[in-house]
C-alpha positions in Angstrom: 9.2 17.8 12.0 9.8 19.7 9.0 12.7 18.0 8.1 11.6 14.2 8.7 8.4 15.2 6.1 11.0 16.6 3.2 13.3 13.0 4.0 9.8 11.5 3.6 8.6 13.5 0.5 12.1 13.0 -1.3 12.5 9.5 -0.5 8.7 8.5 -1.5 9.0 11.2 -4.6 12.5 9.6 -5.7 11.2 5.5 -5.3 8.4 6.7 -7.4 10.0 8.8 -10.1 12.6 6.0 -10.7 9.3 3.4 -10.6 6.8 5.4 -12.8 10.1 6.2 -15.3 11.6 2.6 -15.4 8.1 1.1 -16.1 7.6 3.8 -18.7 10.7 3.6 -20.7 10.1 0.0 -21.1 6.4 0.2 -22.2 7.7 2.7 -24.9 10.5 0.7 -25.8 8.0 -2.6 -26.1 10.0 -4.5 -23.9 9.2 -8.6 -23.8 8.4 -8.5 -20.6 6.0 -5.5 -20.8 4.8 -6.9 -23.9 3.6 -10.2 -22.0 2.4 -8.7 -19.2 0.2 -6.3 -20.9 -1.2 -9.3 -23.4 -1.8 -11.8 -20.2 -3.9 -8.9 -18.9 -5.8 -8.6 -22.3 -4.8 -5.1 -23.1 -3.6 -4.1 -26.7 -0.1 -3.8 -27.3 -0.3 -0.5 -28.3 -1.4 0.5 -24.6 1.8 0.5 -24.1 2.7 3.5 -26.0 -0.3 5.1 -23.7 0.8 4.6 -20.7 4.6 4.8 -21.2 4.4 7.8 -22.6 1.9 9.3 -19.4 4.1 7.8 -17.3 6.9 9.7 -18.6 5.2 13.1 -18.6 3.7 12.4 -15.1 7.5 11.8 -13.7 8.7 15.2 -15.2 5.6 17.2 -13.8 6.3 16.1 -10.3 10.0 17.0 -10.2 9.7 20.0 -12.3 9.4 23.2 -9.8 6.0 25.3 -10.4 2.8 23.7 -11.9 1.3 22.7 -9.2 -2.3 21.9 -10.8 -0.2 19.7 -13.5 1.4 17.6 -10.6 -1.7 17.0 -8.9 -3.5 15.6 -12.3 -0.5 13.6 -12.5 -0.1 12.2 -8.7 -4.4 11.6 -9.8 -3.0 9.9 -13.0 -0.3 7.6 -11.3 -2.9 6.6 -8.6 -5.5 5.5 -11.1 -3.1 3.8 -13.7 -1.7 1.8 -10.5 -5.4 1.2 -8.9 -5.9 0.2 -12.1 -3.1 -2.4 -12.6 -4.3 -4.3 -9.1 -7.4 -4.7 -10.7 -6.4 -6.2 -14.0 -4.3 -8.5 -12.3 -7.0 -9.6 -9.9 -9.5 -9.4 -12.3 -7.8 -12.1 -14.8 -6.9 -14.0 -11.4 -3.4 -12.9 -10.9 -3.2 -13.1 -7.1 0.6 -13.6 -7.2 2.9 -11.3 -5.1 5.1 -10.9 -8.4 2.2 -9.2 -10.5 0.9 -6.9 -7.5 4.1 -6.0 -5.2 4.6 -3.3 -7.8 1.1 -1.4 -7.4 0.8 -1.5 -4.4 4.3 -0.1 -3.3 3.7 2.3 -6.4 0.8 3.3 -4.5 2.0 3.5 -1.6 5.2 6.1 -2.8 2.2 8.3 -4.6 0.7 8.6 -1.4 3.1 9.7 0.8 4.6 11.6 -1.9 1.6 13.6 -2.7 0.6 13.9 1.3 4.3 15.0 2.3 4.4 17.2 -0.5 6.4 20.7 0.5 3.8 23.8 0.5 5.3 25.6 -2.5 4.7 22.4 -4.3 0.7 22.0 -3.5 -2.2 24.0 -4.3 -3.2 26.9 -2.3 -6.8 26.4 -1.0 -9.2 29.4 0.2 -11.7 29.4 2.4 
């Protein structure tokens, strides 16, 4: 059992990282395609530099060993930005598979990633 959760965790933590990075590096970088996505969603350019740069961050602090209230700000961080995204799409009538197959899969890799997370990795709680 052990072993099928740390497949899980790395597999959901990797499809994530690479995800969360990609989409980050190209919001920094102003990429067209970023660029017209953010403007048909009605969101300042510069937003981009926001959440590129968050993403960014958030990918190192949940590969980096140690830090473990840091990673679960940025597993919170990663949910709500992608939350967040299926709502701007819906909310300027984007129903297409194109604009919300990303959050939603994005969503799903924070989930399991966070949930199959190894113990040294979460936040001890006391009873």
């Amino acid at each position: 059992m052990e072993k099928r959760n740390k497949i899980i965790y790395w597999i959901a933590t990797g499809l994530l990282a690479f995800g969360m990075l990609q989409s980050g590096v190209f919001a920094v970088i102003k990429s067209k395609i970023w660029v017209d996505l953010i403007s048909s969603l009605g969101y300042p350019i510069y937003f981009l530099y926001i959440l590129g740069i968050w993403k960014i961050l958030g990918v190192i602090a949940i590969l980096v060993p140690r830090f473990k209230l840091v990673k679960e700000w940025a597993y919170a961080g990663f949910f709500f930005a992608m939350s967040g995204a299926i709502f701007s799409h819906l909310a300027v009538g984007d129903y297409s598979i194109k604009g919300l197959i990303g959050p939603v899969f994005q969503i799903l890799f924070i989930v399991l990633s966070w949930y199959f997370r190894p113990a040294d990795r979460k936040i001890a709680v006391e009873n």
